[in-house]
mmCIF file of C-alpha atoms in Angstrom:
data_model
loop_
_atom_site.group_PDB
_atom_site.id
_atom_site.type_symbol
_atom_site.label_atom_id
_atom_site.label_comp_id
_atom_site.label_asym_id
_atom_site.label_seq_id
_atom_site.Cartn_x
_atom_site.Cartn_y
_atom_site.Cartn_z
ATOM 1 C CA SER A 75 -0.029 0.029 0.047
ATOM 2 C CA ASP A 76 1.048 3.524 -0.504
ATOM 3 C CA VAL A 77 2.343 5.818 2.283
ATOM 4 C CA CYS A 78 0.398 8.773 0.926
ATOM 5 C CA SER A 79 -3.000 7.046 0.995
ATOM 6 C CA SER A 80 -5.670 9.391 2.254
ATOM 7 C CA ASP A 81 -6.345 7.438 5.430
ATOM 8 C CA LEU A 82 -2.841 8.361 6.641
ATOM 9 C CA ASP A 83 -3.551 12.123 6.637
ATOM 10 C CA THR A 84 -5.504 11.823 9.819
ATOM 11 C CA ASP A 85 -4.796 13.276 13.230
ATOM 12 C CA THR A 86 -3.755 9.981 14.638
ATOM 13 C CA VAL A 87 -0.911 7.508 14.370
ATOM 14 C CA SER A 88 -1.395 5.021 11.531
ATOM 15 C CA ILE A 89 -0.834 1.394 12.205
ATOM 16 C CA ALA A 90 2.323 -0.054 10.609
ATOM 17 C CA GLN A 91 1.902 -1.009 7.088
ATOM 18 C CA SER A 92 4.328 -2.567 4.529
ATOM 19 C CA ILE A 93 5.703 -0.693 1.638
ATOM 20 C CA THR A 94 8.601 -1.593 -0.709
ATOM 21 C CA VAL A 95 11.689 0.576 -0.424
ATOM 22 C CA ALA A 96 11.382 1.408 -4.161
ATOM 23 C CA GLU A 97 7.893 2.870 -3.482
ATOM 24 C CA LEU A 98 8.867 4.611 -0.253
ATOM 25 C CA LEU A 99 11.859 6.351 -1.875
ATOM 26 C CA LYS A 100 9.348 8.017 -4.359
ATOM 27 C CA GLU A 101 7.865 9.875 -1.390
ATOM 28 C CA LYS A 102 9.093 13.322 -0.373
ATOM 29 C CA LEU A 103 11.071 12.402 2.775
ATOM 30 C CA THR A 104 12.911 15.033 4.769
ATOM 31 C CA ILE A 105 15.427 14.875 7.635
ATOM 32 C CA PRO A 106 14.394 16.967 10.644
ATOM 33 C CA GLU A 107 17.197 19.222 12.056
ATOM 34 C CA TYR A 108 17.298 17.327 15.327
ATOM 35 C CA GLN A 109 18.444 14.190 13.545
ATOM 36 C CA ARG A 110 22.148 13.552 13.731
ATOM 37 C CA ASP A 111 24.168 13.678 10.547
ATOM 38 C CA TYR A 112 24.577 10.554 8.396
ATOM 39 C CA CYS A 113 27.383 8.396 9.930
ATOM 40 C CA TRP A 114 27.254 4.850 8.542
ATOM 41 C CA ARG A 115 30.629 3.352 7.881
ATOM 42 C CA THR A 116 31.577 1.025 5.004
ATOM 43 C CA GLU A 117 30.939 -2.093 7.093
ATOM 44 C CA ASP A 118 27.390 -0.898 8.052
ATOM 45 C CA VAL A 119 26.595 -0.184 4.348
ATOM 46 C CA ILE A 120 28.061 -3.470 2.984
ATOM 47 C CA GLY A 121 26.580 -5.481 5.957
ATOM 48 C CA MET A 122 23.140 -4.301 5.211
ATOM 49 C CA PHE A 123 23.304 -5.009 1.365
ATOM 50 C CA SER A 124 25.098 -8.341 1.983
ATOM 51 C CA ASP A 125 22.320 -9.457 4.293
ATOM 52 C CA ILE A 126 19.618 -8.344 1.769
ATOM 53 C CA SER A 127 21.306 -9.987 -1.227
ATOM 54 C CA ASN A 128 22.050 -13.235 0.668
ATOM 55 C CA PHE A 129 18.472 -13.435 1.795
ATOM 56 C CA LEU A 130 16.928 -12.430 -1.602
ATOM 57 C CA ASN A 131 18.903 -15.295 -3.218
ATOM 58 C CA LEU A 132 16.941 -17.765 -0.991
ATOM 59 C CA ASN A 133 13.566 -15.997 -0.645
ATOM 60 C CA GLY A 134 11.096 -13.583 -2.363
ATOM 61 C CA LEU A 135 11.064 -10.564 0.047
ATOM 62 C CA TYR A 136 13.288 -9.075 2.617
ATOM 63 C CA HIS A 137 11.868 -7.240 5.622
ATOM 64 C CA LEU A 138 14.173 -4.374 6.616
ATOM 65 C CA GLY A 139 12.432 -3.474 9.783
ATOM 66 C CA THR A 140 10.302 -0.365 10.782
ATOM 67 C CA VAL A 141 10.588 3.253 10.025
ATOM 68 C CA ILE A 142 8.763 6.044 11.577
ATOM 69 C CA LEU A 143 7.642 9.081 9.578
ATOM 70 C CA LYS A 144 5.699 12.219 10.630
ATOM 71 C CA LYS A 145 3.563 14.156 8.255
ATOM 72 C CA ALA A 146 4.994 17.546 7.829
ATOM 73 C CA GLU A 147 2.721 20.401 8.855
ATOM 74 C CA ALA A 148 3.186 22.773 6.031
ATOM 75 C CA SER A 149 3.868 20.471 2.996
ATOM 76 C CA ASP A 150 3.293 17.131 1.498
ATOM 77 C CA ALA A 151 6.485 15.791 2.891
ATOM 78 C CA TYR A 152 7.218 13.249 5.585
ATOM 79 C CA GLU A 153 9.897 13.813 8.199
ATOM 80 C CA ILE A 154 12.003 10.795 9.033
ATOM 81 C CA ILE A 155 11.677 10.264 12.727
ATOM 82 C CA ASP A 156 13.409 6.742 12.872
ATOM 83 C CA GLY A 157 15.284 5.016 10.030
ATOM 84 C CA GLN A 158 17.154 7.986 8.584
ATOM 85 C CA GLN A 159 20.592 6.046 8.304
ATOM 86 C CA ARG A 160 18.972 3.112 6.485
ATOM 87 C CA LEU A 161 16.757 5.220 4.189
ATOM 88 C CA THR A 162 19.692 7.488 3.231
ATOM 89 C CA THR A 163 21.794 4.483 2.463
ATOM 90 C CA LEU A 164 18.941 2.916 0.401
ATOM 91 C CA ALA A 165 18.574 6.215 -1.513
ATOM 92 C CA ILE A 166 22.245 6.292 -2.372
ATOM 93 C CA TRP A 167 21.926 2.671 -3.528
ATOM 94 C CA GLU A 168 19.023 3.735 -5.879
ATOM 95 C CA TYR A 169 21.042 6.650 -7.066
ATOM 96 C CA VAL A 170 24.218 4.596 -7.751
ATOM 97 C CA VAL A 171 22.914 1.240 -8.902
ATOM 98 C CA ASN A 172 19.664 2.149 -10.711
ATOM 99 C CA LYS A 173 21.000 5.545 -11.996
ATOM 100 C CA ASN A 174 17.930 7.148 -10.504
ATOM 101 C CA ASN A 175 18.603 10.918 -10.230
ATOM 102 C CA ASP A 176 15.024 11.642 -9.109
ATOM 103 C CA ILE A 177 14.966 10.638 -5.396
ATOM 104 C CA PRO A 178 13.231 13.171 -3.232
ATOM 105 C CA LEU A 179 15.245 12.273 -0.051
ATOM 106 C CA LEU A 180 18.509 13.068 -1.894
ATOM 107 C CA LYS A 181 17.126 16.180 -3.589
ATOM 108 C CA PHE A 182 14.875 17.664 -1.028
ATOM 109 C CA GLY A 183 15.746 16.083 2.297
ATOM 110 C CA MET A 184 19.473 16.411 2.212
ATOM 111 C CA LYS A 185 19.766 19.952 1.033
ATOM 112 C CA HIS A 186 17.704 21.065 4.033
ATOM 113 C CA LYS A 187 19.784 19.067 6.478
ATOM 114 C CA ASN A 188 23.111 20.874 5.409
ATOM 115 C CA PRO A 189 25.376 17.880 6.423
ATOM 116 C CA SER A 190 28.733 18.441 8.038
ATOM 117 C CA ILE A 191 32.062 17.631 6.476
ATOM 118 C CA GLU A 192 32.101 14.344 8.347
ATOM 119 C CA ALA A 193 28.586 13.464 7.150
ATOM 120 C CA ARG A 194 29.570 14.311 3.511
ATOM 121 C CA ASN A 195 32.577 12.024 3.814
ATOM 122 C CA ALA A 196 30.277 9.267 5.208
ATOM 123 C CA LEU A 197 27.886 9.868 2.252
ATOM 124 C CA LEU A 198 30.895 9.753 -0.292
ATOM 125 C CA SER A 199 32.200 6.538 1.419
ATOM 126 C CA ALA A 200 28.697 4.943 1.231
ATOM 127 C CA LYS A 201 28.552 5.755 -2.497
ATOM 128 C CA GLN A 202 31.940 4.282 -3.132
ATOM 129 C CA SER A 203 31.102 1.155 -1.027
ATOM 130 C CA ILE A 204 28.003 0.596 -3.085
ATOM 131 C CA ASP A 205 29.831 1.171 -6.355
ATOM 132 C CA ALA A 206 32.282 -1.622 -5.249
ATOM 133 C CA PHE A 207 29.750 -4.061 -3.930
ATOM 134 C CA ASP A 208 29.819 -7.382 -5.813
ATOM 135 C CA GLY A 209 26.286 -8.504 -4.993
ATOM 136 C CA LYS A 210 24.540 -5.537 -6.851
ATOM 137 C CA ASN A 211 22.735 -7.743 -9.215
ATOM 138 C CA ALA A 212 20.996 -9.694 -6.282
ATOM 139 C CA VAL A 213 19.452 -6.596 -4.686
ATOM 140 C CA ASP A 214 16.162 -5.366 -6.039
ATOM 141 C CA LEU A 215 14.487 -2.697 -3.881
ATOM 142 C CA ASN A 216 11.172 -3.784 -5.078
ATOM 143 C CA ASN A 217 11.670 -6.904 -3.100
ATOM 144 C CA VAL A 218 12.806 -5.135 0.036
ATOM 145 C CA VAL A 219 9.985 -4.222 2.398
ATOM 146 C CA LEU A 220 9.725 -1.825 5.297
ATOM 147 C CA SER A 221 7.015 -1.378 7.879
ATOM 148 C CA VAL A 222 5.984 2.209 8.120
ATOM 149 C CA ILE A 223 4.352 4.039 11.056
ATOM 150 C CA VAL A 224 3.116 7.554 10.233
ATOM 151 C CA ILE A 225 2.368 10.109 12.898
ATOM 152 C CA GLY A 226 -0.313 12.457 11.729
ATOM 153 C CA LYS A 227 0.611 16.042 11.278
ATOM 154 C CA GLU A 228 -1.819 17.162 14.006
ATOM 155 C CA GLN A 229 0.026 14.985 16.605
ATOM 156 C CA PRO A 230 2.332 16.967 18.969
ATOM 157 C CA ASP A 231 6.101 17.013 18.186
ATOM 158 C CA ASP A 232 6.550 15.376 21.600
ATOM 159 C CA LEU A 233 5.046 12.202 20.286
ATOM 160 C CA ALA A 234 7.605 12.136 17.343
ATOM 161 C CA TYR A 235 10.368 12.837 19.771
ATOM 162 C CA THR A 236 9.170 10.010 21.967
ATOM 163 C CA PHE A 237 9.136 7.621 19.059
ATOM 164 C CA PHE A 238 12.517 8.913 17.952
ATOM 165 C CA SER A 239 14.246 8.554 21.320
ATOM 166 C CA ASN A 240 12.642 5.227 22.269
ATOM 167 C CA ASN A 241 13.013 3.519 18.979
ATOM 168 C CA ASN A 242 16.576 4.405 18.239
ATOM 169 C CA SER A 243 17.931 1.247 19.975
ATOM 170 C CA THR A 244 18.943 -0.394 16.739
ATOM 171 C CA GLY A 245 21.795 0.915 14.801
ATOM 172 C CA LYS A 246 24.309 3.282 16.276
ATOM 173 C CA ARG A 247 23.470 4.307 19.911
ATOM 174 C CA LEU A 248 22.554 7.943 20.511
ATOM 175 C CA SER A 249 24.847 9.757 22.782
ATOM 176 C CA ASP A 250 23.514 11.839 25.647
ATOM 177 C CA PHE A 251 24.594 14.903 23.651
ATOM 178 C CA ASP A 252 22.386 13.819 20.736
ATOM 179 C CA LEU A 253 19.414 13.118 22.814
ATOM 180 C CA LEU A 254 19.814 16.543 24.635
ATOM 181 C CA LYS A 255 20.316 18.229 21.212
ATOM 182 C CA THR A 256 17.171 16.585 19.866
ATOM 183 C CA HIS A 257 15.134 17.661 22.904
ATOM 184 C CA HIS A 258 16.149 21.271 22.655
ATOM 185 C CA LEU A 259 16.058 21.696 18.906
ATOM 186 C CA ARG A 260 12.464 20.877 18.656
ATOM 187 C CA TYR A 261 11.591 23.761 20.872
ATOM 188 C CA ILE A 262 13.940 26.308 19.044
ATOM 189 C CA LYS A 263 11.891 25.732 15.849
ATOM 190 C CA HIS A 264 8.563 26.499 17.572
ATOM 191 C CA GLU A 265 9.917 29.735 19.271
ATOM 192 C CA GLY A 266 11.235 30.994 15.925
ATOM 193 C CA THR A 267 7.780 30.498 14.314
ATOM 194 C CA ALA A 268 5.734 32.004 17.208
#
């Protein structure tokens, strides 16, 4: 099913639904300012795609976990609350392997995030790792599925923050600084718009 179906534009939290990565990457996904920069290393990138390619060689679909999105208040975009590292890596894959230059996350989401030099180096390293990956032909993002939870745009930002801080137990652990920065940045945005 499609992330942008009309039943998701409610004031509630939608139940998790499955969507292929190929379909999800067509959506306008953005990275909120409170999210940390992209930081995956070569072993993270290659590890994820090795797992996917090995599994897809044996089975039909690969489930890559859950991502949490929040409908943006002033646009048709979805903010990535949880799953930013995976989604960014998958967007780079789509760009490199399938020569897809029309990925909203890379066009719209990354330019607003303004990544640091370290994040730019990590993004370049991810691109190079994917370029060199031997199992490219075994990975089809139409066969990789994510469960998506969408928080309605009328829901308070505290709910998104709670999902972000509580569900970020997979992947690289958040430092106390990242959690504190996340907590405070969500209030700075509101004070500037008041």
